[in-house]
């Protein structure tokens, strides 16, 4: 399963990329706002930090203007992936862009039927939001299971990009189901490293090493 970082914080992306855990990056208007930077400038910098897809989202609601915005965004770098909402106009834009060889991430997916539509429109990625699904009393991971089953039934090439991930259990369940990508805030990726027994083991090893009075090098 590929790991994407869900942030526009370039310092966080660079730090995590050094671990080899970053296969791509996802951004959205809210993350751009949080960064406090110009969308073109920060997206270009992010594209230089990873060879993987970097999702940059259009903000128009009509197909014609979406295409104009996509034309601007995809000129930033070869690894820009245009993100569009799961609407009729969004899927029209998806179909047009993928037909031209541009990667497209269809976002704000909340049903398996929507995911089926996105795959038929040729989406490179579908982004179901599991955390927001959970917030509304539904099981976000059941949604991932349904999409995986449907995509496998018809051998769709669209990759399942699990979004709105809130904690490591979402990551674990996504991997068990067979999702292609998990996009996570930096804090969630960092939590994947953590385990109390790892910390306890390091503490014990360091104590015993100090007792030897030795140094390496």
Short mmCIF file of C-alpha atoms in Angstrom, two decimals:
data_model
loop_
_atom_site.label_atom_id
_atom_site.label_comp_id
_atom_site.label_asym_id
_atom_site.label_seq_id
_atom_site.Cartn_x
_atom_site.Cartn_y
_atom_site.Cartn_z
CA UNK A 1 0.00 0.00 0.00
CA UNK A 2 1.30 3.43 -0.94
CA UNK A 3 1.49 6.22 1.63
CA UNK A 4 0.57 9.76 0.63
CA UNK A 5 1.00 12.71 3.00
CA UNK A 6 -2.13 14.83 3.36
CA UNK A 7 -0.61 18.25 3.92
CA UNK A 8 0.80 21.35 2.24
CA UNK A 9 3.48 21.73 4.94
CA UNK A 10 6.68 21.30 2.95
CA UNK A 11 8.88 20.89 6.05
CA UNK A 12 6.78 17.93 7.19
CA UNK A 13 6.82 16.40 3.71
CA UNK A 14 10.60 16.72 3.42
CA UNK A 15 11.17 15.19 6.85
CA UNK A 16 8.90 12.21 6.19
CA UNK A 17 10.26 11.73 2.67
CA UNK A 18 13.66 11.05 4.22
CA UNK A 19 12.20 7.86 5.76
CA UNK A 20 11.20 6.51 2.36
CA UNK A 21 7.55 6.44 3.42
CA UNK A 22 6.23 9.14 1.08
CA UNK A 23 4.85 7.89 -2.24
CA UNK A 24 2.88 11.05 -3.01
CA UNK A 25 1.09 14.04 -1.52
CA UNK A 26 -2.52 15.22 -1.40
CA UNK A 27 -3.59 18.80 -0.90
CA UNK A 28 -6.92 20.61 -0.90
CA UNK A 29 -8.11 24.22 -0.51
CA UNK A 30 -8.24 23.88 3.29
CA UNK A 31 -4.64 22.63 3.46
CA UNK A 32 -3.47 25.41 1.14
CA UNK A 33 -5.18 27.93 3.43
CA UNK A 34 -3.48 26.36 6.46
CA UNK A 35 -0.07 26.65 4.79
CA UNK A 36 -0.59 30.39 4.29
CA UNK A 37 1.18 30.19 0.92
CA UNK A 38 0.36 30.75 -2.74
CA UNK A 39 -1.05 27.58 -4.30
CA UNK A 40 1.24 27.67 -7.34
CA UNK A 41 4.36 28.27 -5.27
CA UNK A 42 3.73 25.65 -2.61
CA UNK A 43 2.52 23.02 -5.09
CA UNK A 44 5.67 23.45 -7.17
CA UNK A 45 7.82 23.01 -4.08
CA UNK A 46 5.89 19.89 -3.04
CA UNK A 47 6.30 18.41 -6.52
CA UNK A 48 10.05 18.73 -6.07
CA UNK A 49 9.96 16.75 -2.81
CA UNK A 50 8.39 13.58 -4.22
CA UNK A 51 8.41 11.78 -7.53
CA UNK A 52 4.88 10.51 -6.82
CA UNK A 53 1.54 12.15 -7.60
CA UNK A 54 0.78 15.50 -5.98
CA UNK A 55 -2.95 16.23 -5.91
CA UNK A 56 -3.87 19.85 -6.62
CA UNK A 57 -7.58 20.64 -6.45
CA UNK A 58 -9.71 22.77 -8.74
CA UNK A 59 -12.21 25.04 -7.02
CA UNK A 60 -14.62 25.73 -9.87
CA UNK A 61 -17.96 23.94 -9.95
CA UNK A 62 -18.63 23.97 -13.71
CA UNK A 63 -16.84 21.79 -16.25
CA UNK A 64 -15.56 24.59 -18.45
CA UNK A 65 -13.91 26.50 -15.62
CA UNK A 66 -12.59 23.27 -14.05
CA UNK A 67 -10.78 22.57 -17.32
CA UNK A 68 -9.28 26.07 -17.35
CA UNK A 69 -8.05 25.70 -13.75
CA UNK A 70 -6.72 22.20 -14.47
CA UNK A 71 -4.75 23.57 -17.41
CA UNK A 72 -3.02 26.04 -15.09
CA UNK A 73 -2.36 23.49 -12.34
CA UNK A 74 -1.00 20.70 -14.52
CA UNK A 75 1.65 23.03 -15.95
CA UNK A 76 3.27 23.22 -12.50
CA UNK A 77 5.02 19.84 -12.85
CA UNK A 78 4.68 16.49 -14.59
CA UNK A 79 3.62 14.76 -11.34
CA UNK A 80 0.63 17.02 -10.64
CA UNK A 81 -2.60 15.04 -10.25
CA UNK A 82 -5.72 17.15 -10.75
CA UNK A 83 -8.28 16.71 -8.00
CA UNK A 84 -11.96 17.17 -8.87
CA UNK A 85 -15.14 16.75 -6.80
CA UNK A 86 -17.49 13.84 -7.33
CA UNK A 87 -20.16 15.75 -9.25
CA UNK A 88 -21.43 15.44 -12.81
CA UNK A 89 -19.19 18.31 -13.90
CA UNK A 90 -16.32 16.85 -11.92
CA UNK A 91 -16.65 13.54 -13.74
CA UNK A 92 -16.94 15.28 -17.11
CA UNK A 93 -13.66 16.98 -16.28
CA UNK A 94 -12.16 13.68 -15.11
CA UNK A 95 -13.08 12.00 -18.40
CA UNK A 96 -11.62 14.83 -20.45
CA UNK A 97 -8.38 15.08 -18.49
CA UNK A 98 -7.64 11.37 -18.29
CA UNK A 99 -8.30 11.17 -22.01
CA UNK A 100 -5.43 13.63 -22.40
CA UNK A 101 -3.14 11.57 -20.19
CA UNK A 102 -3.47 13.68 -17.02
CA UNK A 103 -3.81 11.96 -13.65
CA UNK A 104 -7.10 12.72 -11.87
CA UNK A 105 -8.07 12.20 -8.25
CA UNK A 106 -11.84 12.23 -7.73
CA UNK A 107 -12.51 13.41 -4.20
CA UNK A 108 -15.36 13.64 -1.68
CA UNK A 109 -16.57 10.10 -2.34
CA UNK A 110 -19.06 8.76 0.21
CA UNK A 111 -20.69 5.80 -1.54
CA UNK A 112 -19.67 2.76 -3.56
CA UNK A 113 -22.01 3.89 -6.34
CA UNK A 114 -20.08 7.17 -6.58
CA UNK A 115 -16.83 5.20 -6.74
CA UNK A 116 -18.23 3.10 -9.57
CA UNK A 117 -19.07 6.25 -11.52
CA UNK A 118 -15.57 7.65 -11.00
CA UNK A 119 -13.97 4.45 -12.25
CA UNK A 120 -16.16 4.48 -15.35
CA UNK A 121 -15.08 8.08 -15.95
CA UNK A 122 -11.46 6.90 -15.97
CA UNK A 123 -10.30 8.30 -12.61
CA UNK A 124 -6.71 7.57 -11.66
CA UNK A 125 -7.66 7.68 -7.98
CA UNK A 126 -10.92 7.64 -6.02
CA UNK A 127 -10.85 9.27 -2.58
CA UNK A 128 -13.46 7.85 -0.18
CA UNK A 129 -13.52 9.77 3.12
CA UNK A 130 -13.60 7.18 5.90
CA UNK A 131 -13.27 9.54 8.87
CA UNK A 132 -16.15 11.75 7.83
CA UNK A 133 -18.20 8.60 7.16
CA UNK A 134 -17.50 7.45 10.73
CA UNK A 135 -18.48 10.89 12.05
CA UNK A 136 -21.97 10.36 10.64
CA UNK A 137 -22.53 7.02 12.35
CA UNK A 138 -21.50 4.89 9.37
CA UNK A 139 -18.61 2.45 8.97
CA UNK A 140 -16.02 4.01 6.71
CA UNK A 141 -14.12 0.77 6.29
CA UNK A 142 -17.21 -1.02 4.98
CA UNK A 143 -17.22 1.57 2.21
CA UNK A 144 -13.63 0.62 1.34
CA UNK A 145 -14.56 -3.07 1.31
CA UNK A 146 -17.46 -2.40 -1.08
CA UNK A 147 -15.33 -0.34 -3.45
CA UNK A 148 -12.56 -2.96 -3.44
CA UNK A 149 -15.06 -5.69 -4.31
CA UNK A 150 -16.63 -3.69 -7.15
CA UNK A 151 -13.30 -2.64 -8.63
CA UNK A 152 -12.02 -6.21 -8.50
CA UNK A 153 -15.22 -7.53 -10.08
CA UNK A 154 -14.67 -5.40 -13.17
CA UNK A 155 -10.87 -5.03 -13.15
CA UNK A 156 -11.01 -1.23 -12.99
CA UNK A 157 -7.60 0.47 -13.01
CA UNK A 158 -8.74 3.24 -10.64
CA UNK A 159 -6.75 3.13 -7.40
CA UNK A 160 -8.55 3.33 -4.06
CA UNK A 161 -7.03 6.23 -2.14
CA UNK A 162 -8.37 6.11 1.41
CA UNK A 163 -8.81 9.66 2.70
CA UNK A 164 -9.95 11.38 5.89
CA UNK A 165 -7.82 8.93 7.87
CA UNK A 166 -7.90 9.78 11.57
CA UNK A 167 -5.78 7.10 13.28
CA UNK A 168 -3.54 4.03 12.72
CA UNK A 169 -6.48 1.60 12.83
CA UNK A 170 -7.84 3.19 9.66
CA UNK A 171 -4.44 2.51 8.05
CA UNK A 172 -4.35 -1.09 9.27
CA UNK A 173 -7.86 -1.86 8.06
CA UNK A 174 -7.17 -0.19 4.71
CA UNK A 175 -4.13 -2.41 4.22
CA UNK A 176 -6.05 -5.54 5.23
CA UNK A 177 -8.83 -4.75 2.76
CA UNK A 178 -6.31 -4.11 -0.01
CA UNK A 179 -6.64 -0.37 -0.61
CA UNK A 180 -4.03 0.94 -3.02
CA UNK A 181 -3.18 4.17 -1.17
CA UNK A 182 -3.68 5.69 2.27
CA UNK A 183 -3.34 9.46 2.51
CA UNK A 184 -2.65 10.66 6.03
CA UNK A 185 -1.83 13.78 8.00
CA UNK A 186 1.82 13.76 9.11
CA UNK A 187 0.80 13.04 12.72
CA UNK A 188 -0.90 9.78 11.74
CA UNK A 189 2.16 8.58 9.82
CA UNK A 190 4.33 9.38 12.83
CA UNK A 191 1.97 7.43 15.08
CA UNK A 192 2.53 4.33 12.93
CA UNK A 193 6.11 4.21 14.20
CA UNK A 194 5.09 4.25 17.84
CA UNK A 195 4.81 1.26 20.14
CA UNK A 196 5.29 1.19 23.90
CA UNK A 197 7.34 -2.02 23.71
CA UNK A 198 9.71 -0.47 21.15
CA UNK A 199 10.27 2.47 23.50
CA UNK A 200 10.72 0.15 26.47
CA UNK A 201 13.19 -2.01 24.55
CA UNK A 202 15.30 0.98 23.53
CA UNK A 203 15.32 2.23 27.11
CA UNK A 204 16.55 -1.16 28.35
CA UNK A 205 19.24 -1.49 25.70
CA UNK A 206 20.58 2.00 26.41
CA UNK A 207 20.69 1.36 30.14
CA UNK A 208 22.64 -1.86 29.67
CA UNK A 209 24.96 -0.20 27.16
CA UNK A 210 25.71 2.63 29.58
CA UNK A 211 26.66 0.01 32.18
CA UNK A 212 29.34 -1.39 29.85
CA UNK A 213 31.16 1.96 29.78
CA UNK A 214 31.85 1.49 26.07
CA UNK A 215 31.61 3.80 23.07
CA UNK A 216 31.19 2.98 19.39
CA UNK A 217 33.76 4.82 17.35
#
